[in-house]
PDB file of C-alpha atoms in Angstrom:
ATOM      1  CA  MET A   1      45.757 -63.193  51.964  1.00  0.00           C
ATOM      2  CA  THR A   2      44.512 -60.458  50.530  1.00  0.00           C
ATOM      3  CA  ALA A   3      42.000 -59.235  48.016  1.00  0.00           C
ATOM      4  CA  ASP A   4      44.636 -58.583  46.021  1.00  0.00           C
ATOM      5  CA  ASP A   5      45.988 -62.005  45.807  1.00  0.00           C
ATOM      6  CA  ALA A   6      44.564 -63.247  42.233  1.00  0.00           C
ATOM      7  CA  SER A   7      44.306 -67.096  44.058  1.00  0.00           C
ATOM      8  CA  TRP A   8      41.552 -64.956  46.275  1.00  0.00           C
ATOM      9  CA  ALA A   9      37.673 -65.394  45.879  1.00  0.00           C
ATOM     10  CA  PRO A  10      35.300 -64.418  48.512  1.00  0.00           C
ATOM     11  CA  GLY A  11      34.005 -66.756  50.709  1.00  0.00           C
ATOM     12  CA  GLU A  12      36.925 -69.121  50.616  1.00  0.00           C
ATOM     13  CA  ILE A  13      37.754 -71.311  53.162  1.00  0.00           C
ATOM     14  CA  VAL A  14      41.880 -71.298  54.138  1.00  0.00           C
ATOM     15  CA  TYR A  15      42.964 -74.793  55.931  1.00  0.00           C
ATOM     16  CA  GLY A  16      46.385 -74.892  57.933  1.00  0.00           C
ATOM     17  CA  THR A  17      48.005 -78.010  57.405  1.00  0.00           C
ATOM     18  CA  GLY A  18      47.504 -81.430  58.785  1.00  0.00           C
ATOM     19  CA  ASP A  19      44.502 -83.556  59.401  1.00  0.00           C
ATOM     20  CA  ILE A  20      41.436 -81.908  60.917  1.00  0.00           C
ATOM     21  CA  GLU A  21      39.393 -84.576  63.530  1.00  0.00           C
ATOM     22  CA  ILE A  22      35.882 -83.958  63.474  1.00  0.00           C
ATOM     23  CA  ASN A  23      34.034 -84.937  66.879  1.00  0.00           C
ATOM     24  CA  GLN A  24      37.268 -85.192  68.417  1.00  0.00           C
ATOM     25  CA  GLY A  25      36.919 -86.224  72.304  1.00  0.00           C
ATOM     26  CA  ALA A  26      33.527 -87.679  71.479  1.00  0.00           C
ATOM     27  CA  ARG A  27      32.107 -91.120  73.286  1.00  0.00           C
ATOM     28  CA  ARG A  28      31.270 -92.762  69.754  1.00  0.00           C
ATOM     29  CA  VAL A  29      28.252 -95.710  69.940  1.00  0.00           C
ATOM     30  CA  GLU A  30      28.582 -98.443  66.896  1.00  0.00           C
ATOM     31  CA  MET A  31      25.302 -99.799  65.277  1.00  0.00           C
ATOM     32  CA  GLU A  32      24.087-101.663  62.164  1.00  0.00           C
ATOM     33  CA  ILE A  33      21.627 -99.708  60.362  1.00  0.00           C
ATOM     34  CA  LEU A  34      19.584-102.016  57.564  1.00  0.00           C
ATOM     35  CA  ASN A  35      16.954-100.383  55.663  1.00  0.00           C
ATOM     36  CA  THR A  36      14.542-102.641  55.415  1.00  0.00           C
ATOM     37  CA  GLY A  37      12.395-100.525  52.769  1.00  0.00           C
ATOM     38  CA  ASP A  38      12.433-100.485  48.870  1.00  0.00           C
ATOM     39  CA  ARG A  39      13.495 -96.946  48.395  1.00  0.00           C
ATOM     40  CA  PRO A  40      17.187 -95.386  49.543  1.00  0.00           C
ATOM     41  CA  VAL A  41      16.987 -93.198  52.701  1.00  0.00           C
ATOM     42  CA  GLN A  42      19.871 -90.123  53.111  1.00  0.00           C
ATOM     43  CA  VAL A  43      20.440 -89.438  56.755  1.00  0.00           C
ATOM     44  CA  GLY A  44      22.125 -86.087  57.176  1.00  0.00           C
ATOM     45  CA  SER A  45      24.819 -84.965  59.529  1.00  0.00           C
ATOM     46  CA  HIS A  46      22.835 -83.222  62.199  1.00  0.00           C
ATOM     47  CA  VAL A  47      19.767 -85.635  62.559  1.00  0.00           C
ATOM     48  CA  HIS A  48      18.760 -86.670  65.524  1.00  0.00           C
ATOM     49  CA  LEU A  49      18.837 -90.600  64.532  1.00  0.00           C
ATOM     50  CA  PRO A  50      15.906 -92.278  66.712  1.00  0.00           C
ATOM     51  CA  GLN A  51      14.091 -89.838  64.142  1.00  0.00           C
ATOM     52  CA  SER A  52      14.812 -90.786  61.046  1.00  0.00           C
ATOM     53  CA  ASN A  53      12.859 -92.771  58.446  1.00  0.00           C
ATOM     54  CA  ALA A  54      10.994 -95.405  59.805  1.00  0.00           C
ATOM     55  CA  ALA A  55      12.770 -98.323  56.827  1.00  0.00           C
ATOM     56  CA  LEU A  56      15.385 -98.019  59.529  1.00  0.00           C
ATOM     57  CA  ARG A  57      16.130-100.516  61.662  1.00  0.00           C
ATOM     58  CA  PHE A  58      18.693-100.562  64.183  1.00  0.00           C
ATOM     59  CA  ASP A  59      18.400 -99.735  68.038  1.00  0.00           C
ATOM     60  CA  ARG A  60      16.637 -96.310  68.116  1.00  0.00           C
ATOM     61  CA  ALA A  61      17.066 -96.386  72.432  1.00  0.00           C
ATOM     62  CA  ALA A  62      20.952 -97.706  71.999  1.00  0.00           C
ATOM     63  CA  ALA A  63      20.640 -94.239  69.900  1.00  0.00           C
ATOM     64  CA  HIS A  64      18.537 -91.700  71.382  1.00  0.00           C
ATOM     65  CA  GLY A  65      20.685 -88.469  71.910  1.00  0.00           C
ATOM     66  CA  HIS A  66      23.121 -89.402  68.802  1.00  0.00           C
ATOM     67  CA  ARG A  67      23.730 -88.152  65.733  1.00  0.00           C
ATOM     68  CA  LEU A  68      26.078 -90.096  62.691  1.00  0.00           C
ATOM     69  CA  ASP A  69      29.809 -89.084  63.336  1.00  0.00           C
ATOM     70  CA  ILE A  70      29.896 -87.518  59.588  1.00  0.00           C
ATOM     71  CA  PRO A  71      31.283 -84.202  58.370  1.00  0.00           C
ATOM     72  CA  ALA A  72      28.588 -80.926  59.267  1.00  0.00           C
ATOM     73  CA  GLY A  73      26.527 -81.044  55.822  1.00  0.00           C
ATOM     74  CA  THR A  74      26.975 -84.180  54.811  1.00  0.00           C
ATOM     75  CA  ALA A  75      24.763 -87.732  54.638  1.00  0.00           C
ATOM     76  CA  VAL A  76      25.120 -91.045  54.361  1.00  0.00           C
ATOM     77  CA  ARG A  77      22.644 -92.995  52.241  1.00  0.00           C
ATOM     78  CA  PHE A  78      21.145 -96.281  53.120  1.00  0.00           C
ATOM     79  CA  GLU A  79      20.803 -99.238  50.588  1.00  0.00           C
ATOM     80  CA  PRO A  80      17.191-101.100  50.569  1.00  0.00           C
ATOM     81  CA  GLY A  81      18.140-104.108  52.134  1.00  0.00           C
ATOM     82  CA  VAL A  82      21.681-103.475  52.895  1.00  0.00           C
ATOM     83  CA  ALA A  83      23.451-103.257  56.407  1.00  0.00           C
ATOM     84  CA  GLN A  84      25.188-100.998  56.833  1.00  0.00           C
ATOM     85  CA  ARG A  85      27.918-100.270  59.465  1.00  0.00           C
ATOM     86  CA  VAL A  86      27.925 -96.372  61.221  1.00  0.00           C
ATOM     87  CA  SER A  87      29.018 -94.844  64.101  1.00  0.00           C
ATOM     88  CA  LEU A  88      27.641 -92.265  66.265  1.00  0.00           C
ATOM     89  CA  VAL A  89      28.764 -89.809  68.437  1.00  0.00           C
ATOM     90  CA  PRO A  90      26.445 -87.208  71.445  1.00  0.00           C
ATOM     91  CA  LEU A  91      24.005 -85.084  70.045  1.00  0.00           C
ATOM     92  CA  ARG A  92      25.759 -81.493  71.107  1.00  0.00           C
ATOM     93  CA  GLY A  93      24.540 -77.839  72.642  1.00  0.00           C
ATOM     94  CA  SER A  94      22.050 -77.285  74.060  1.00  0.00           C
ATOM     95  CA  ARG A  95      20.913 -80.756  73.216  1.00  0.00           C
ATOM     96  CA  GLU A  96      16.834 -80.101  72.794  1.00  0.00           C
ATOM     97  CA  VAL A  97      14.695 -81.624  69.377  1.00  0.00           C
ATOM     98  CA  TYR A  98      11.907 -79.807  67.719  1.00  0.00           C
ATOM     99  CA  GLY A  99      10.331 -80.473  64.664  1.00  0.00           C
ATOM    100  CA  LEU A 100      10.882 -84.401  63.688  1.00  0.00           C
ATOM    101  CA  SER A 101       9.117 -87.229  65.851  1.00  0.00           C
ATOM    102  CA  LEU A 102       9.868 -86.783  69.253  1.00  0.00           C
ATOM    103  CA  GLN A 103       7.774 -87.590  71.524  1.00  0.00           C
ATOM    104  CA  PRO A 104       7.426 -85.216  72.820  1.00  0.00           C
ATOM    105  CA  PRO A 105      10.027 -83.113  71.612  1.00  0.00           C
ATOM    106  CA  GLY A 106      12.390 -80.894  73.100  1.00  0.00           C
ATOM    107  CA  ARG A 107      15.239 -81.425  75.402  1.00  0.00           C
ATOM    108  CA  LEU A 108      16.584 -85.677  75.511  1.00  0.00           C
ATOM    109  CA  ASP A 109      18.256 -85.426  78.921  1.00  0.00           C
ATOM    110  CA  THR A 110      15.603 -84.976  81.691  1.00  0.00           C
TER     111      THR A 110
END
């Protein structure tokens, strides 16, 4: 594809053929999350799940070091009073979390 090609657009992403498997090889954890609040809560793809909204009821200890198993840049919406089954994957990279409610902030693995 070149700039002279009429179908080309700046910043365009051209995918190959076949399916794309996200988080390939990651160990997945399944759990149920219930929104006990009175408003919908959205949790983004890179949020350390135990640090998410306090109205969400789930096993935060079991979710330590994990995030939702969803594509980057997306989110899951939890409606009030509705339980939802989700899949989690471990946070990768340096596994350091800052700026949310982790006490103390920093490395997830000691």
